Short mmCIF file of C-alpha atoms in Angstrom, two decimals:
data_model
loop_
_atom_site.label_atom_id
_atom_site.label_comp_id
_atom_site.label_asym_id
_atom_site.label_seq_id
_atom_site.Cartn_x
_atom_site.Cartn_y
_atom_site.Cartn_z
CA UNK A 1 3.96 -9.50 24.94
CA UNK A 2 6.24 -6.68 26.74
CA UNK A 3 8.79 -5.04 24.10
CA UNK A 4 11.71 -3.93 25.14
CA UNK A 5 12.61 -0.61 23.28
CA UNK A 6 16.74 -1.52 22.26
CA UNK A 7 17.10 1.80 20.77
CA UNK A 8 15.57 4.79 22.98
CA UNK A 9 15.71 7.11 20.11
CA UNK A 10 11.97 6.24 18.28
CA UNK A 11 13.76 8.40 15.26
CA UNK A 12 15.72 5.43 14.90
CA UNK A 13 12.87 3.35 13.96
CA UNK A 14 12.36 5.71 10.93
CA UNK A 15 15.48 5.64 9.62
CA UNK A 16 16.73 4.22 6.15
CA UNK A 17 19.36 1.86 6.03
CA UNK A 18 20.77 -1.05 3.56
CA UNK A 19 17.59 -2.93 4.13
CA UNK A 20 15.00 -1.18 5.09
CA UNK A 21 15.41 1.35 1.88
CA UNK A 22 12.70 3.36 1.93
CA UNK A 23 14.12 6.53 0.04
CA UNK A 24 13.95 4.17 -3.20
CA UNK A 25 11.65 5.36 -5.72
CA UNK A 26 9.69 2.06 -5.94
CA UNK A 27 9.17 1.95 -2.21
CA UNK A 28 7.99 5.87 -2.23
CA UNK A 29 5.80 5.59 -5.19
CA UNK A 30 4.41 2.24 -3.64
CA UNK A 31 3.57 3.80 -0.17
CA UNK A 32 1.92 7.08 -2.25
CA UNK A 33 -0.33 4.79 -3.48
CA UNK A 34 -1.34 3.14 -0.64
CA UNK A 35 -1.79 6.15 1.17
CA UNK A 36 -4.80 7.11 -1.28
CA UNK A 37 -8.04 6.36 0.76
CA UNK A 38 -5.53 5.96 4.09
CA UNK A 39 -5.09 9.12 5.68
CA UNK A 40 -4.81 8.63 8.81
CA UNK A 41 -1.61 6.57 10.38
CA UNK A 42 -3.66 3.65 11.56
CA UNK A 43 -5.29 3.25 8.23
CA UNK A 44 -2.08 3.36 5.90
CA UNK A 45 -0.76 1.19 8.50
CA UNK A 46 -3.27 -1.56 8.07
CA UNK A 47 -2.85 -1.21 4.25
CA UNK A 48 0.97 -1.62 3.83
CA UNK A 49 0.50 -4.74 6.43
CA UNK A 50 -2.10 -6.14 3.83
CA UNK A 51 -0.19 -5.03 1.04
CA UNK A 52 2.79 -6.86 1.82
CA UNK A 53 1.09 -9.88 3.55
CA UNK A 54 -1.19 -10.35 0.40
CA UNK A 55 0.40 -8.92 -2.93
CA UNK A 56 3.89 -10.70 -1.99
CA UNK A 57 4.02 -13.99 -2.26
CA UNK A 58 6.35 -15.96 1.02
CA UNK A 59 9.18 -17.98 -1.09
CA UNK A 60 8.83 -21.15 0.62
CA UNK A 61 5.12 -21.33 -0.39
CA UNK A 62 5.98 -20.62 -4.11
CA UNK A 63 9.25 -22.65 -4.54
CA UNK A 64 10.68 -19.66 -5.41
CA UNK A 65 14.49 -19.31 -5.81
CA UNK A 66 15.41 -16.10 -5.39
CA UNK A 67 16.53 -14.75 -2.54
CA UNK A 68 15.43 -11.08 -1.92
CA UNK A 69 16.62 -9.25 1.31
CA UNK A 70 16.60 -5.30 0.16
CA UNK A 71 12.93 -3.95 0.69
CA UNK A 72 12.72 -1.96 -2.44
CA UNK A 73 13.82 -5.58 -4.28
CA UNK A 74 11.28 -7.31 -2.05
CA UNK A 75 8.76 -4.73 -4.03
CA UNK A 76 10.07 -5.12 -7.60
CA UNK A 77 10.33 -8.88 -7.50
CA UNK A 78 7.44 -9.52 -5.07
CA UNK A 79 9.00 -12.75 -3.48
CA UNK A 80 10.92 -13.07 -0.32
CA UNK A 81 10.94 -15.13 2.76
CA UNK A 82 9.66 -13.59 6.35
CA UNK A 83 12.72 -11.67 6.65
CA UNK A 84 12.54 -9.83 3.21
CA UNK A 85 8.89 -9.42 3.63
CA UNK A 86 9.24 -7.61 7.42
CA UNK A 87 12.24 -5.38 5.48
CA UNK A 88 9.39 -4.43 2.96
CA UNK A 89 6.81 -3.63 5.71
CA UNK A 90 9.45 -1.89 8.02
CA UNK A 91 9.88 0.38 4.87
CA UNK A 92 6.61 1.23 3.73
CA UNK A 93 5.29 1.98 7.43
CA UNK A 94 8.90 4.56 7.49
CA UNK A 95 8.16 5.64 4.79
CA UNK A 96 4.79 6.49 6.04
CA UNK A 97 6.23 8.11 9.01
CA UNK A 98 5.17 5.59 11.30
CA UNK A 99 8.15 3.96 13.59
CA UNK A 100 8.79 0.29 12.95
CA UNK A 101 10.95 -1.92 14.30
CA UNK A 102 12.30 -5.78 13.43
CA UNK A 103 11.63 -7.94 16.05
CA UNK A 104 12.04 -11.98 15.74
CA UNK A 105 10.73 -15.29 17.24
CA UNK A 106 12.52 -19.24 17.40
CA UNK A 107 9.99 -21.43 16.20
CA UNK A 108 10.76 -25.22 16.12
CA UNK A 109 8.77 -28.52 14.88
CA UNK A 110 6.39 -30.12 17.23
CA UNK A 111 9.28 -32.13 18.89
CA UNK A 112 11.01 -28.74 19.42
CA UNK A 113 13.68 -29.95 16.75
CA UNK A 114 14.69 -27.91 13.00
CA UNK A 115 14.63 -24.00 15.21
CA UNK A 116 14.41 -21.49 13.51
CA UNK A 117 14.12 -17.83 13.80
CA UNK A 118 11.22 -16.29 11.89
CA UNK A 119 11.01 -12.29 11.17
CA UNK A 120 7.88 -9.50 12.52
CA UNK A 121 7.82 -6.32 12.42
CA UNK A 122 6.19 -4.24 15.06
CA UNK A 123 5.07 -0.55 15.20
CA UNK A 124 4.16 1.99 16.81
CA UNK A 125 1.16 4.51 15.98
CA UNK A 126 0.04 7.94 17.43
CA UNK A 127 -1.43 7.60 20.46
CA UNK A 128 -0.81 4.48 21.61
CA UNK A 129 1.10 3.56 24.77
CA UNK A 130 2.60 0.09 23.03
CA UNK A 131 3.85 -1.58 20.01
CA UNK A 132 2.59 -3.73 17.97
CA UNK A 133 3.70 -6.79 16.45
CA UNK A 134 2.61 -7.86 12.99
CA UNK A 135 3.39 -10.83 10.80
CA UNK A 136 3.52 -10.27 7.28
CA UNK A 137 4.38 -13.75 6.26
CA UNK A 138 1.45 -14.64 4.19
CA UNK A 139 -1.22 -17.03 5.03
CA UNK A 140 -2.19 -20.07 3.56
CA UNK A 141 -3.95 -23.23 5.20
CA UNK A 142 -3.21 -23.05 8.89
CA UNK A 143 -2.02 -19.52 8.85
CA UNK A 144 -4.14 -16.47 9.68
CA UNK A 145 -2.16 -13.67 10.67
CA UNK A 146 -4.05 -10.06 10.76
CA UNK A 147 -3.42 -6.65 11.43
CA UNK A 148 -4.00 -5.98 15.28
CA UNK A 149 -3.45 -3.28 17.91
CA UNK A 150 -5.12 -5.09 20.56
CA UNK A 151 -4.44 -8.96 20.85
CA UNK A 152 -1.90 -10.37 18.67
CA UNK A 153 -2.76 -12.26 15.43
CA UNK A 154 0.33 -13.36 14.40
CA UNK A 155 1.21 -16.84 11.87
CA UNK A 156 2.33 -18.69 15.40
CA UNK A 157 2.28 -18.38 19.23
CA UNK A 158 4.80 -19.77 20.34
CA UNK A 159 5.28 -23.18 22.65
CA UNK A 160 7.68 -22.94 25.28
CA UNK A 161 7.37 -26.82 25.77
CA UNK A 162 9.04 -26.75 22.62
CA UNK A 163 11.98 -23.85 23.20
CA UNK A 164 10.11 -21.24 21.45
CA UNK A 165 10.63 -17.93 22.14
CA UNK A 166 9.41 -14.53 21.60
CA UNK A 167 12.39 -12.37 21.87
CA UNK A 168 11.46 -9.21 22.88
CA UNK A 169 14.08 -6.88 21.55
CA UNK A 170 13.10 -3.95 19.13
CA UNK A 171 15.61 -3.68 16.60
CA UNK A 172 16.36 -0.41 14.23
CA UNK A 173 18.09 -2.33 11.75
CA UNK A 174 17.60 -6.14 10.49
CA UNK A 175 19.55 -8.28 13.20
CA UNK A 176 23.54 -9.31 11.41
CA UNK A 177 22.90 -12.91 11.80
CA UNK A 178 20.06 -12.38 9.45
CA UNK A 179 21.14 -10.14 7.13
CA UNK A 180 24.05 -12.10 6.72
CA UNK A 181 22.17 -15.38 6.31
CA UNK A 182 19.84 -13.76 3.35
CA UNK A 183 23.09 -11.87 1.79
CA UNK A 184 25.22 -15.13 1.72
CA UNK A 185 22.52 -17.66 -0.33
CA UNK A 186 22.97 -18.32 -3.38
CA UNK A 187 19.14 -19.49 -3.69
CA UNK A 188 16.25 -20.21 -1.57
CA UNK A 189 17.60 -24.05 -1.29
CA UNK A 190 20.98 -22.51 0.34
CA UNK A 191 19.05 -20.10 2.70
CA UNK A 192 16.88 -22.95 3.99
CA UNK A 193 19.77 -24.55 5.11
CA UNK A 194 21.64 -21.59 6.58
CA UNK A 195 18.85 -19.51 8.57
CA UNK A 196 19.79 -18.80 12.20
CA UNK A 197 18.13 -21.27 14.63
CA UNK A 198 18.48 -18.84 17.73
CA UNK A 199 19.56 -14.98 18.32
#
């Protein structure tokens, strides 16, 4: 789908922030190591995407409690939900040097009831005229998200017969409604019940 750049500065899409932490030790020493073997910016690219999407488990699929919304925690603890997965992407790929932005879809049951608004992360490599989406999520059966340039494999397309929608904004920072949302819960049970249905 078209992006639409929010920020025109692309430095902005490097930058460190609350979230997206990727000064932290643990998040350089973890993006040194997957640069080994991945010189080039598409190939470290394609390994942080796997790293995250593979290595850290997705919270709902675990029943795991904890709520993790800082990248470098998203590292240490390895849990989070698609939000605190995209923060951990966003900051390996910075700290990489490759731009990378937060980007969101509403995704609703087959009846187009429970919306909710699910985190991606797109970026932006040398060379290319576009971004990229990507979906970190973590599959499992049903799910089988990869890392793409060309045609999008993300977790979901989304149904506009249901009021899904890709919104195609290109944040620099993780949107307030849902950095608020993971900041607030007190546990995984709490943040089910409080993630934004709509931006």
């Amino acid at each position: 789908m078209e992006m639409v750049q929010h920020n025109p500065d692309i430095v902005a899409y490097l930058a460190a922030d609350e979230a997206i932490d990727h000064g932290h030790p643990l998040v350089r020493e973890t993006a040194a190591r997957l640069r080994i073997g991945h010189d080039d910016a598409y190939s470290y690219a394609e390994a942080a995407y796997e790293y995250v999407r593979d290595t850290i488990p997705h919270s709902f699929d675990t029943d795991d409690q904890r709520v993790t919304w800082r990248a470098s925690d998203v590292l240490a603890l390895r849990t989070g939900i698609c939000y605190a997965k995209s923060h951990a992407l966003a900051a390996l790929l910075r700290a990489g040097s490759v731009p990378a932005a937060l980007c969101y879809q509403r995704l609703a049951d087959d009846d187009g009831g429970a919306p909710v608004v699910h985190g991606l992360v797109a970026l932006r490599l040398p060379g290319r005229p576009s971004w990229a989406r990507q979906d970190p999520r973590g599959n499992k059966p049903g799910v089988d998200a990869r890392f793409s340039l060309g045609e999008e494999r993300l977790a979901w397309t989304v149904r506009p017969e249901f009021s899904e929608v890709d919104y195609p904004v290109l944040y620099d920072a993780p949107h307030p409604a849902v950095l608020g949302a993971l900041k607030a819960a007190s546990d995984r049970n709490h943040l089910g019940r409080t993630l934004p249905t709509a931006l």
